[in-house]
């Protein structure tokens, strides 16, 4: 069986003016089915870029990516993917229910199924009261929770979350954590990025650490921590890498 | 129904709902209705041909508001989709770029249809009033059928401008540049027929002398909007054949389809970051 996500020697650079900014450098990753994979890295490390490449919003300079054996950019497999963006943004003048209706219909679901599924999901996200309110008036946390409902609406096998916990209050974070654990029990594959270490520690089987576009570590969370604090190990690794770069 | 048609329909519907709830739309429409009501006072300033002035005025107000809708509401909705990354929530699903663009186009086209209808009704009312009050000035061959056909042509020319704006939008990196491009191609399209006539009928056209073919080609590349301008036909009650109307419909459909196809090609190469 092919792995859930396979990233093979991806390079990606951005042109900004005359200089080229190398956002990803020879990145390779394999995520097996049913795994919860935490993608860890400081700001600007290249986490969102990787995720946007996986969703084919960006095109790689070189390298290939596959999801469940389907090559990205060639095969149609997007009904199996649920995506939560770093800054979820919706149509301001549609209500929460209408937004999810649009999302579900685009994923090939029938109206009847959605009439049952949408209230359930909104209730799970604590948005029942806001079901018929326009999304333009939602707070950042409410938008984030609606974004989560939007990612889950079509019950996808693979979930890709870009900083799902950022900008949430403790209650909201707890909710998202619970949902990720629930999805894990259901055997879904979850790939999420974060720079909040405690969340990673509570949820992940395996982690990848990325810094300045390079993968520094890829393996079991337990092997990485080695009786130390995750935070200390993480900071030590990043600093060591920076020092090595300077001495070169 | 096939999933691709569902996708286009769902996208069109949500674009339309989003646009209909936008304050900008209603500001423009109210402005237009006020303008078309001034018809009653403006026509009073003329001492002849009141009927013709009134009809031309009504159709012009539809054209003007339609352009405001295309350039301010339509282009804004498109630009916001990219700027605020709203497109991520659509394109992360099994939706092709072609379906996205077509759906958006139909949604905005429907808004234009509703706008044209409302403003058309407003001008019709004020025209009715003028024609009723100054019955002697009603153009002898005036026909409401021709008027409605002229109104539909107005809508079709707005669709063509909208399609051109889509192409400009996919071509330009900045929304503002896209707006400039769209407005200038509209102006070129609006005046092409005039240029063509000047060159064809006037032997002293300087640098452009003998360039009839170039100008003719240009008049097909840029949308030839004067074909759709049926104001005087409606105002003077001239003959407007069903055949010509059909030809205009076909021109509109094929021009829009071509623009959207090119827009899709360009958009496919765009990175959505
Ligand atoms: N659209 C873009 N244009 C130019 N540079 C970009 C773009 N997107 C990201 N980058 C650059 O790529 C690097 C990685 O960014 P990103 O993947 O967003 O980091 P993060 O890990 O915080 O999500 C950063 O240096 C950023 O400046
Ligand atoms: Mg990021």
PDB file of N, CA and C and ligand atoms in Angstrom, chain A residues 43-44 46-49 86-87 162-163 193, ligand 2:
ATOM      1  N   UNK A  43       9.170  30.417  12.868  1.00  0.00           N
ATOM      2  CA  UNK A  43       8.511  31.214  11.828  1.00  0.00           C
ATOM      3  C   UNK A  43       9.396  31.324  10.594  1.00  0.00           C
ATOM      4  N   UNK A  44       8.784  31.206   9.431  1.00  0.00           N
ATOM      5  CA  UNK A  44       9.529  31.346   8.187  1.00  0.00           C
ATOM      6  C   UNK A  44      10.361  30.128   7.823  1.00  0.00           C
ATOM      7  N   UNK A  46       9.320  27.338   6.478  1.00  0.00           N
ATOM      8  CA  UNK A  46       8.883  26.695   5.236  1.00  0.00           C
ATOM      9  C   UNK A  46       7.732  25.718   5.445  1.00  0.00           C
ATOM     10  N   UNK A  47       7.087  25.783   6.585  1.00  0.00           N
ATOM     11  CA  UNK A  47       5.975  24.861   6.872  1.00  0.00           C
ATOM     12  C   UNK A  47       4.787  25.128   5.941  1.00  0.00           C
ATOM     13  N   UNK A  48       4.359  26.394   5.917  1.00  0.00           N
ATOM     14  CA  UNK A  48       3.198  26.705   5.072  1.00  0.00           C
ATOM     15  C   UNK A  48       3.514  26.455   3.602  1.00  0.00           C
ATOM     16  N   UNK A  49       4.742  26.743   3.210  1.00  0.00           N
ATOM     17  CA  UNK A  49       5.124  26.507   1.811  1.00  0.00           C
ATOM     18  C   UNK A  49       4.967  25.031   1.467  1.00  0.00           C
ATOM     19  N   UNK A  86      -3.798  28.500   7.361  1.00  0.00           N
ATOM     20  CA  UNK A  86      -3.236  29.228   8.503  1.00  0.00           C
ATOM     21  C   UNK A  86      -4.170  30.387   8.894  1.00  0.00           C
ATOM     22  N   UNK A  87      -4.710  31.071   7.882  1.00  0.00           N
ATOM     23  CA  UNK A  87      -5.639  32.179   8.129  1.00  0.00           C
ATOM     24  C   UNK A  87      -6.934  31.879   7.384  1.00  0.00           C
ATOM     25  N   UNK A 162      -2.720  23.732   8.832  1.00  0.00           N
ATOM     26  CA  UNK A 162      -1.612  24.680   8.967  1.00  0.00           C
ATOM     27  C   UNK A 162      -1.841  25.499  10.235  1.00  0.00           C
ATOM     28  N   UNK A 163      -1.057  25.237  11.244  1.00  0.00           N
ATOM     29  CA  UNK A 163      -1.173  25.918  12.540  1.00  0.00           C
ATOM     30  C   UNK A 163      -2.622  25.959  13.036  1.00  0.00           C
ATOM     31  N   UNK A 193       1.083  21.462  11.040  1.00  0.00           N
ATOM     32  CA  UNK A 193       2.258  22.250  11.362  1.00  0.00           C
ATOM     33  C   UNK A 193       1.965  23.047  12.611  1.00  0.00           C
TER      34      UNK A 193
HETATM   35 MG1  LIG C   2       3.141  29.403   8.210  1.00  0.00          MG
END
